PDB file of C-alpha atoms in Angstrom:
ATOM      1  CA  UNK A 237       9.657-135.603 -21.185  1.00  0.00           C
ATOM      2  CA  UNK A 238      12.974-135.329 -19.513  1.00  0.00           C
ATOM      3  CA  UNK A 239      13.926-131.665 -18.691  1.00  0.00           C
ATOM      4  CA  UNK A 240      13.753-129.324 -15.831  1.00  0.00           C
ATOM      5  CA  UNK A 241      10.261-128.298 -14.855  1.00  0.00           C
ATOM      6  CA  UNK A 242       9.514-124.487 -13.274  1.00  0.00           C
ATOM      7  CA  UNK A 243       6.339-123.482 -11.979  1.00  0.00           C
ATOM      8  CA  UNK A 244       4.519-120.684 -12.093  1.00  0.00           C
ATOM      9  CA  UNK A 245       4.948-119.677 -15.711  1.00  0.00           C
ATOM     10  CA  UNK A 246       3.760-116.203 -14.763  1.00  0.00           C
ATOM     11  CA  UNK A 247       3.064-113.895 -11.863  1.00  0.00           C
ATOM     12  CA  UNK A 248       2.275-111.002 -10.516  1.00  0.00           C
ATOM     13  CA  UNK A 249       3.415-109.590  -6.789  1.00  0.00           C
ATOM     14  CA  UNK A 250       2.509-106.721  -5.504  1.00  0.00           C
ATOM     15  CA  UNK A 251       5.487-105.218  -3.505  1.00  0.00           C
ATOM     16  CA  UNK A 252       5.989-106.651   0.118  1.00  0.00           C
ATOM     17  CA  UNK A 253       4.129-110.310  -0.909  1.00  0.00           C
ATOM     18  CA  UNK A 254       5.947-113.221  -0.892  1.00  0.00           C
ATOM     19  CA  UNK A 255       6.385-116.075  -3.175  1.00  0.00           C
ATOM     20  CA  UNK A 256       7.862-119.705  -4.061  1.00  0.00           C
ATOM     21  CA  UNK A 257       8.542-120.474  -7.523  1.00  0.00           C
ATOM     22  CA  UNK A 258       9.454-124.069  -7.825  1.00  0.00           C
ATOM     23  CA  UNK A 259      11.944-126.133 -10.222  1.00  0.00           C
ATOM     24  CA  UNK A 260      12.463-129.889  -9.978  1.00  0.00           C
ATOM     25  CA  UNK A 261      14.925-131.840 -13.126  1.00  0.00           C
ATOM     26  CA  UNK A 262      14.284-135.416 -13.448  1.00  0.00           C
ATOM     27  CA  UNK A 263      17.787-136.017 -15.039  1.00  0.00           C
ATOM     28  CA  UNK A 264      19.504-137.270 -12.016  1.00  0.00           C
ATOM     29  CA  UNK A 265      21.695-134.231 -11.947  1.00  0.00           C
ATOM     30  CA  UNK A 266      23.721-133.509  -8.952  1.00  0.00           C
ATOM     31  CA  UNK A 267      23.958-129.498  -9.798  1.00  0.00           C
ATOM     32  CA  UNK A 268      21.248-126.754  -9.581  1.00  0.00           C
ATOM     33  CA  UNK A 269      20.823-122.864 -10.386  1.00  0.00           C
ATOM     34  CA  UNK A 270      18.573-120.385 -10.566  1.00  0.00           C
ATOM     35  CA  UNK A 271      19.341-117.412 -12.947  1.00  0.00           C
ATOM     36  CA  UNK A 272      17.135-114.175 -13.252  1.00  0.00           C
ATOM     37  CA  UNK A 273      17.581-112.575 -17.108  1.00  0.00           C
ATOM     38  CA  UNK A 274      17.507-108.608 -17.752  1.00  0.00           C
ATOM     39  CA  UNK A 275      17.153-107.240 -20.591  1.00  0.00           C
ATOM     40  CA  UNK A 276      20.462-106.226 -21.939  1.00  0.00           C
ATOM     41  CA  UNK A 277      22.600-107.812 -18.504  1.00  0.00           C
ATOM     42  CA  UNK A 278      22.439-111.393 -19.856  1.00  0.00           C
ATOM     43  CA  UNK A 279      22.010-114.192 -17.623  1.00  0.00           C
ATOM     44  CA  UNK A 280      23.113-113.504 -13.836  1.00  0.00           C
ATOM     45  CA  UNK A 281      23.488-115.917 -11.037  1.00  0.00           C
ATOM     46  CA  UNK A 282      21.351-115.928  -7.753  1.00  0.00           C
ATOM     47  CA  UNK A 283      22.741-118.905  -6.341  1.00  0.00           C
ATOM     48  CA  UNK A 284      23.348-122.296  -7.047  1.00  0.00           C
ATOM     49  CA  UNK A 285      23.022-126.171  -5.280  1.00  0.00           C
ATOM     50  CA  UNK A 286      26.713-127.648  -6.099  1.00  0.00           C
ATOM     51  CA  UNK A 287      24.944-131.183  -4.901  1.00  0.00           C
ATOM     52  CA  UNK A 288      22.296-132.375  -2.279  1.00  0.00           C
ATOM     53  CA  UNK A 289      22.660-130.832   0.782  1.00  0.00           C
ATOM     54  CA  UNK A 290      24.357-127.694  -0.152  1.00  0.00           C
ATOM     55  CA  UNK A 291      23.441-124.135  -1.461  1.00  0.00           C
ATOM     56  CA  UNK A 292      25.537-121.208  -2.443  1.00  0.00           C
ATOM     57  CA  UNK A 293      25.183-117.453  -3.191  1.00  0.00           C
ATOM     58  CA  UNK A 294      25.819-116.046  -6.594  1.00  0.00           C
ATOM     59  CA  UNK A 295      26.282-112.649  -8.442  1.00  0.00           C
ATOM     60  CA  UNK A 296      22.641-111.074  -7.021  1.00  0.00           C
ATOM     61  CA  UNK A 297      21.381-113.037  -4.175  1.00  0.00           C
ATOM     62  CA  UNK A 298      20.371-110.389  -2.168  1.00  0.00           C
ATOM     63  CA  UNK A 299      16.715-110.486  -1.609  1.00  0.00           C
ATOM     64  CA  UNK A 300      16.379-114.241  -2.008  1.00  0.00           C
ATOM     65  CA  UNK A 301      16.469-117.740  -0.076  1.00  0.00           C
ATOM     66  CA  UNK A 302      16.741-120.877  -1.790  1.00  0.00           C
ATOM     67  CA  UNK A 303      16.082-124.364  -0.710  1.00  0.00           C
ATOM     68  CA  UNK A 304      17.543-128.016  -1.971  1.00  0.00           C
ATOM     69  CA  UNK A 305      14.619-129.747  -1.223  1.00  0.00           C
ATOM     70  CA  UNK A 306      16.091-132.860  -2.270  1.00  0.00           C
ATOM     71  CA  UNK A 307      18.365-133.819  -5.466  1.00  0.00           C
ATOM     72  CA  UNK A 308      15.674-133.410  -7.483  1.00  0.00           C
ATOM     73  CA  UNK A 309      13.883-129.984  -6.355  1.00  0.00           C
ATOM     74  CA  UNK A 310      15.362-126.606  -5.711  1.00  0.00           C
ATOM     75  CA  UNK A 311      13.192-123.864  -5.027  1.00  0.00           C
ATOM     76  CA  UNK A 312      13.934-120.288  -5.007  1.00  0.00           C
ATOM     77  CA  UNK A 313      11.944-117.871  -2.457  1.00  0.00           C
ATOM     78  CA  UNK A 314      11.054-114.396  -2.422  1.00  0.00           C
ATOM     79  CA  UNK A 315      10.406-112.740   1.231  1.00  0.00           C
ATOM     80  CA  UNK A 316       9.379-109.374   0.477  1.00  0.00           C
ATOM     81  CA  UNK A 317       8.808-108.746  -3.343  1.00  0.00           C
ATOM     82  CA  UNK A 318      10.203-105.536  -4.695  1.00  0.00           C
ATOM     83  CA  UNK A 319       9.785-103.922  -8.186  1.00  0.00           C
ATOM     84  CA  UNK A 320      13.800-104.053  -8.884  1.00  0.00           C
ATOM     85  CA  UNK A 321      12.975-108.031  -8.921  1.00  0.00           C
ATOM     86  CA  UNK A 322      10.525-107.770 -11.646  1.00  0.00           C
ATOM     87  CA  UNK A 323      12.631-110.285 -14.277  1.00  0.00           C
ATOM     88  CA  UNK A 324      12.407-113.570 -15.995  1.00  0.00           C
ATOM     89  CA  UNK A 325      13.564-116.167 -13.801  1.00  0.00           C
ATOM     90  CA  UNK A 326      15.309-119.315 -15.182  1.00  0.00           C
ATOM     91  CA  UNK A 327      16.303-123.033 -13.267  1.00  0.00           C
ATOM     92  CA  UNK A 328      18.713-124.800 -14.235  1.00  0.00           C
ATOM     93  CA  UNK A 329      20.759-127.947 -13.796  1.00  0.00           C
ATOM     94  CA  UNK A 330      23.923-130.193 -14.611  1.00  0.00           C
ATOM     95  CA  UNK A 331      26.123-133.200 -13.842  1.00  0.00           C
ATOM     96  CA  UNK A 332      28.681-131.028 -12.112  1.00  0.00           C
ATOM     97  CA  UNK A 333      28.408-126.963 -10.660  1.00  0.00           C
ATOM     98  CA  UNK A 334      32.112-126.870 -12.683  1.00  0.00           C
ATOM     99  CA  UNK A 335      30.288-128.322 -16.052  1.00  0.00           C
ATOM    100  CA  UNK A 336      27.819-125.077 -16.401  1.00  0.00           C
ATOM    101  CA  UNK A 337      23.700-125.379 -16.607  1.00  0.00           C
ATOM    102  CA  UNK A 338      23.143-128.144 -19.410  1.00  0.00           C
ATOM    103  CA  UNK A 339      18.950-127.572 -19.261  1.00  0.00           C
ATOM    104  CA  UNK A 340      17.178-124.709 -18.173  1.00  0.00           C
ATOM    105  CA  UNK A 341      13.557-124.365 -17.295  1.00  0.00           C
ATOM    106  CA  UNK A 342      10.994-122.588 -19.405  1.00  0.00           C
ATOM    107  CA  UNK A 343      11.481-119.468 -17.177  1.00  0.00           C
ATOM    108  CA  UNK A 344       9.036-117.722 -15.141  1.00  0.00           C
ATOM    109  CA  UNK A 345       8.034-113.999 -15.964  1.00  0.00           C
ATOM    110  CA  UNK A 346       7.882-112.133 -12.601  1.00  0.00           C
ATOM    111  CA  UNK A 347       6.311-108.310 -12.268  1.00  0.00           C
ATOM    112  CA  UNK A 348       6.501-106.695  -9.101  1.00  0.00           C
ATOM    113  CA  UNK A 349       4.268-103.868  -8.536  1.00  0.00           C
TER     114      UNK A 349
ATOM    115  CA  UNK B  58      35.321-112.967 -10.557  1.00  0.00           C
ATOM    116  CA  UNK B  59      35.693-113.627 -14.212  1.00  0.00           C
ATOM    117  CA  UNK B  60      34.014-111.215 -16.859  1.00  0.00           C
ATOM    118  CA  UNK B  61      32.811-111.973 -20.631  1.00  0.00           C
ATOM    119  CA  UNK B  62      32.289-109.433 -23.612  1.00  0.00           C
ATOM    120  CA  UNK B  63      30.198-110.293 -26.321  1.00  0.00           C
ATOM    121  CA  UNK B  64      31.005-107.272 -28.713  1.00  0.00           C
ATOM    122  CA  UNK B  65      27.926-106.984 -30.714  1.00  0.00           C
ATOM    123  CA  UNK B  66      24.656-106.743 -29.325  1.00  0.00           C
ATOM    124  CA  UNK B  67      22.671-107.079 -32.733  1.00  0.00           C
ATOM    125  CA  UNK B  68      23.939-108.387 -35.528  1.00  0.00           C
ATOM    126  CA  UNK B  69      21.979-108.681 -38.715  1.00  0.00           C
ATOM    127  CA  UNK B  70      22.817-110.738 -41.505  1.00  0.00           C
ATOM    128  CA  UNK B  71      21.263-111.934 -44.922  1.00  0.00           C
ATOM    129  CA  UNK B  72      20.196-115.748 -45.371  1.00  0.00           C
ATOM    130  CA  UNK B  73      23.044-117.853 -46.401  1.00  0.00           C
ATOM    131  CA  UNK B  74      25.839-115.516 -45.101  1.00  0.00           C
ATOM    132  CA  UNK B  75      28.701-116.360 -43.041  1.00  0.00           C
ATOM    133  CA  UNK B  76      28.364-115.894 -39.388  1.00  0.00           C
ATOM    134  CA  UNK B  77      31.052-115.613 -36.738  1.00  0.00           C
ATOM    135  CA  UNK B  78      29.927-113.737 -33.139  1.00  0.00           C
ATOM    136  CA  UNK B  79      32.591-112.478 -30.544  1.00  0.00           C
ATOM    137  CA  UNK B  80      33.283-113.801 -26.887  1.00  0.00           C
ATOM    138  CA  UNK B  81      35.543-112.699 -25.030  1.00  0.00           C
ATOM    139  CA  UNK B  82      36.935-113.604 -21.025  1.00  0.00           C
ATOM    140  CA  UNK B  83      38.969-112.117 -18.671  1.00  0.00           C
ATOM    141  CA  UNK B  84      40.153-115.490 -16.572  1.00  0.00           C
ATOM    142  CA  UNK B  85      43.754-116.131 -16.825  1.00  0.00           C
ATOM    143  CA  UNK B  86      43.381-119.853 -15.860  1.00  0.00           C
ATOM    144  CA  UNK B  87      41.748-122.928 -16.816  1.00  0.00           C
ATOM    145  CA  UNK B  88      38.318-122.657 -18.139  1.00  0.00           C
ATOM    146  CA  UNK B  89      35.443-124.251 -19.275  1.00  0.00           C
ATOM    147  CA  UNK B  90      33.420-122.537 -22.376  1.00  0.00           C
ATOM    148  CA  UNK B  91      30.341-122.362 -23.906  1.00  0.00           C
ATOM    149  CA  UNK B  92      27.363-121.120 -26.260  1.00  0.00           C
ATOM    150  CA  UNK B  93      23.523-120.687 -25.624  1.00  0.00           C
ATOM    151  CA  UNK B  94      21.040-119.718 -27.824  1.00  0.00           C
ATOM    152  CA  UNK B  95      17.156-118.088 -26.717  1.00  0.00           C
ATOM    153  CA  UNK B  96      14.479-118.599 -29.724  1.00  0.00           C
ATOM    154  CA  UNK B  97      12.039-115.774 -29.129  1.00  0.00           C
ATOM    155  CA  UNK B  98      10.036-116.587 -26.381  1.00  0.00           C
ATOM    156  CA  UNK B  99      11.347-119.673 -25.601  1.00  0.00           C
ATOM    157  CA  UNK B 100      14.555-121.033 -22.623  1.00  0.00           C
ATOM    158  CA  UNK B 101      18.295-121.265 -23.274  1.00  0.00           C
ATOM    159  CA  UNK B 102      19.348-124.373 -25.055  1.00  0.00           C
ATOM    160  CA  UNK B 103      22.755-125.498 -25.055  1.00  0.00           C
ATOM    161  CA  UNK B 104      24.779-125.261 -28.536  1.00  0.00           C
ATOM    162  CA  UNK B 105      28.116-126.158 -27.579  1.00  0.00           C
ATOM    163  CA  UNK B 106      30.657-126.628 -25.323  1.00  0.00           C
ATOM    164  CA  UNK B 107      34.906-126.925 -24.692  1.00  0.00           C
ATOM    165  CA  UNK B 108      36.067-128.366 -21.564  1.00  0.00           C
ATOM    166  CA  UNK B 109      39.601-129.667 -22.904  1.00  0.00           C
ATOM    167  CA  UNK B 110      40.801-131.342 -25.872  1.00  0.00           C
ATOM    168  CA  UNK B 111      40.520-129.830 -29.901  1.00  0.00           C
ATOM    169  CA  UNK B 112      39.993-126.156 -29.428  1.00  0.00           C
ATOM    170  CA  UNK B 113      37.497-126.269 -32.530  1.00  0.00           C
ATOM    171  CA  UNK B 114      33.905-127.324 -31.294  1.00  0.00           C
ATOM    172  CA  UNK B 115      30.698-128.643 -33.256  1.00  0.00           C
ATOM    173  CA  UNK B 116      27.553-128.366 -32.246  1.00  0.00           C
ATOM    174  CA  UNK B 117      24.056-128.565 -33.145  1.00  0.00           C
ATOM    175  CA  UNK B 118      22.376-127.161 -36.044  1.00  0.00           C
ATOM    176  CA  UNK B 119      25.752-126.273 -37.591  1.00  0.00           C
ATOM    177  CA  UNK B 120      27.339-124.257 -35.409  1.00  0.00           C
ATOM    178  CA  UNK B 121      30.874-124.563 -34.376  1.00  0.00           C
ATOM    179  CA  UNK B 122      33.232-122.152 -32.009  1.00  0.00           C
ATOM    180  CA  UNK B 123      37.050-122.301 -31.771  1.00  0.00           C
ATOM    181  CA  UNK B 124      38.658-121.358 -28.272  1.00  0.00           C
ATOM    182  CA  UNK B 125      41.864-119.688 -29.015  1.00  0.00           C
ATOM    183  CA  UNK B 126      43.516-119.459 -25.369  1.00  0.00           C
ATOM    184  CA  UNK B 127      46.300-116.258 -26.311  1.00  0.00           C
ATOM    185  CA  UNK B 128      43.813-114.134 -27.420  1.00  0.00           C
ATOM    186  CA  UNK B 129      41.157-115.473 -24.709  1.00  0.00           C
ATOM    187  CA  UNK B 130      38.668-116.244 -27.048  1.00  0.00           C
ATOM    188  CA  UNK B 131      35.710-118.264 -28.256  1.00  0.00           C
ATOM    189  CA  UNK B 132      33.885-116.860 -31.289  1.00  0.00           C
ATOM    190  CA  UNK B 133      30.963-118.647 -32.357  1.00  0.00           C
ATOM    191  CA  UNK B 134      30.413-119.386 -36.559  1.00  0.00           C
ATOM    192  CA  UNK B 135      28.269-120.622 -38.984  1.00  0.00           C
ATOM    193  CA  UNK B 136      29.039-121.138 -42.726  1.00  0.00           C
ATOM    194  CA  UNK B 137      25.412-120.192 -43.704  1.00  0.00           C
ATOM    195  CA  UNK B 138      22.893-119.164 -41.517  1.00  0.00           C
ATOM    196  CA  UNK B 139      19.365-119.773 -42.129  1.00  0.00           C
ATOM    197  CA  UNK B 140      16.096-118.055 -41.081  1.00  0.00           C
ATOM    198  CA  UNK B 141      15.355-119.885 -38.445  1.00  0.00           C
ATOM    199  CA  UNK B 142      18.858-119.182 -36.668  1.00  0.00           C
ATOM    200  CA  UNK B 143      17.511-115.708 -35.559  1.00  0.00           C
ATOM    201  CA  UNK B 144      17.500-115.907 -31.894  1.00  0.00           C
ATOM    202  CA  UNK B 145      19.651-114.425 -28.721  1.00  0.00           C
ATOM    203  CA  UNK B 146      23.275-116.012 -28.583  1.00  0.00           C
ATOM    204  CA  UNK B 147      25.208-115.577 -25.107  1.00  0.00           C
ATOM    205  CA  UNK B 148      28.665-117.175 -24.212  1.00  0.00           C
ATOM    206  CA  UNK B 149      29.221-118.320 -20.557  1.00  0.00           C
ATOM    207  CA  UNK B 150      32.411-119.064 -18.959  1.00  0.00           C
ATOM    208  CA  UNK B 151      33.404-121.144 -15.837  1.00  0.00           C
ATOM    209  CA  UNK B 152      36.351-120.820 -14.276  1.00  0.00           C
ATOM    210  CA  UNK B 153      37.606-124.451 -13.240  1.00  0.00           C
ATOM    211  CA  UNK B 154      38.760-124.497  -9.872  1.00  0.00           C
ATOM    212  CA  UNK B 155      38.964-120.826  -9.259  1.00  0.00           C
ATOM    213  CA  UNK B 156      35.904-120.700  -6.478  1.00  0.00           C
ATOM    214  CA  UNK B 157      32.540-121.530  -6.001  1.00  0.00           C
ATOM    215  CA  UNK B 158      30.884-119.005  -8.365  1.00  0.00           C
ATOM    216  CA  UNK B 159      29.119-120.978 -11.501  1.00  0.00           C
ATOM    217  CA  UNK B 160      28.720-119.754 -14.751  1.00  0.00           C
ATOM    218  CA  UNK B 161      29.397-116.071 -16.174  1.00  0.00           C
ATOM    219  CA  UNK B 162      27.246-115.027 -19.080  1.00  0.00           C
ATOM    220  CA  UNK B 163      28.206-112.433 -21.450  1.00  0.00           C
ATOM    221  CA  UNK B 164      24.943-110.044 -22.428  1.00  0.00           C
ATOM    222  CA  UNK B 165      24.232-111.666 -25.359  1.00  0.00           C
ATOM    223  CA  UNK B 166      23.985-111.425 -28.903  1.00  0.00           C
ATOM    224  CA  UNK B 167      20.956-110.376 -30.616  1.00  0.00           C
ATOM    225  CA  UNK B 168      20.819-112.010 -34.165  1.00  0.00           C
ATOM    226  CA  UNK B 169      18.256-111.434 -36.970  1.00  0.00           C
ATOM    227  CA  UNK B 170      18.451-113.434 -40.514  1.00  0.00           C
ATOM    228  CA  UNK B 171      16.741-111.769 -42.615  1.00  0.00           C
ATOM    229  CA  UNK B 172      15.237-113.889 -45.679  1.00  0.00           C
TER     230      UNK B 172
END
């Protein structure tokens, strides 16, 4: 099915560990974001992939990398896992960065401990 | 950056009433709008969007929202909601050519239909 694809669903970190979570949209879409969701804060940005090549922070980036693997993957890295990023993690993508996320990803449920 | 209140964070409603959630912005300029809802346990899905055109959107399952640009709004309504609408509603707002910093989410709406 068409749709943006993250991987893991779930994990657990222990604080200091590192980890990858992946997201790749088989839409064709030149735009790509990665959200994190707290309860009550809504939706905030981490950062975003305007188009191939290109990567930009967002609201909370701080304690993140990302990667645009290539226009269809965009993977978002943790260095040094901390409990304050324990959160649900969404992907996202669109035609356009101006045109908002039209599909997100099932989310990944991260705990930090 | 731009901000967006959503001014109730739980709403509860009967089956069959009228629904109509507040969104609010802050952005002065040009703007693109729109609503997500969350099903309980499940992603975001896209209900509708405005980019330009008739200020009065449809868009799935019912659901329409009117962006009134004086009062810098774009409430989300339902005639008659049904069961199965219960879910978490958040408006998002992108400012169009005002800087390379995506979409703005409100907190969200938490609505329950009770049968």
């Amino acid at each position: 099915n068409a749709g943006v694809t993250q991987t893991p669903k779930f994990q657990v970190l222990k604080t200091g560990q590192s980890m990858t979570l992946q997201c790749a949209q088989d839409m064709n879409h030149n735009s790509m974001y990665w959200y994190r969701q707290d309860p009550g804060m809504g939706l905030r940005l981490i950062y975003y992939s305007a188009s191939e090549g290109t990567t930009d922070k967002g609201e909370v980036p701080n304690g993140y990398n990302v990667s645009r693997l290539n226009k269809r993957e965009f993977s978002l890295r943790l260095e040094s896992a901390a409990p304050s990023q324990t959160s649900v993690y969404f992907c996202a993508s669109s035609e356009g960065w101006d045109r908002g996320p039209a599909f997100f990803g099932q989310g990944t449920r991260l705990t930090v401990v | 950056a731009q901000s967006v209140s959503q001014h109730n964070h739980h709403v509860i409603l009967s089956e069959a009433a009228s629904l109509e959630l507040g969104c609010n912005y802050s952005y002065g300029g040009t703007v693109n709008l729109f609503w997500y809802v969350q099903y309980p346990g499940q992603h975001l899905q896209l209900l509708l969007k405005y980019f330009s055109g008739d200020p009065l959107v449809k868009g799935i399952k019912g659901f329409e929202a009117e962006f009134i640009k004086s009062k810098f709004s774009f409430n989300l309504r339902k005639p008659s909601v049904q069961w199965s609408d219960t879910a978490e509603y958040f408006c998002a707002v992108n400012r169009v050519g005002g800087g390379a910093d995506g979409l703005t989410f409100g907190k969200g709406t938490h609505l329950i239909i009770q049968p």
